[in-house]
Steps between C-alpha positions, in 0.01 A plus 500: 500500500337167449832325503598670832169396642548155380842500679324583811694855533371842576667806333698560816640171543602486122650831530718405769616198307602699206634783730268779369213702654150378506413798267734341235309178491176695484601718213606217281190322607282781386700550168650821606840359503664253288780257620806435308611144404716422795214622723262293312727165553537610871149543575411167312726307674359614820149437369585154357438621149687319183590823286491271180156419573400833589640658193338204285155573650546885488593477113191273427254717700625826300553345163152518386 
């Protein structure tokens, strides 16, 4: 959600760009659904997220 908000997009706007219903975005933001790798890359591209940096930061946060 933070990345979407930083990109200045609503759930509806992001959903339109990825050609999914708004509920799809809502569910993965709430942790009710996971996105697969290709969806992650597609969404990340729209939100201007570098996947390598995202993964490195995730691993750093989760490897305590």
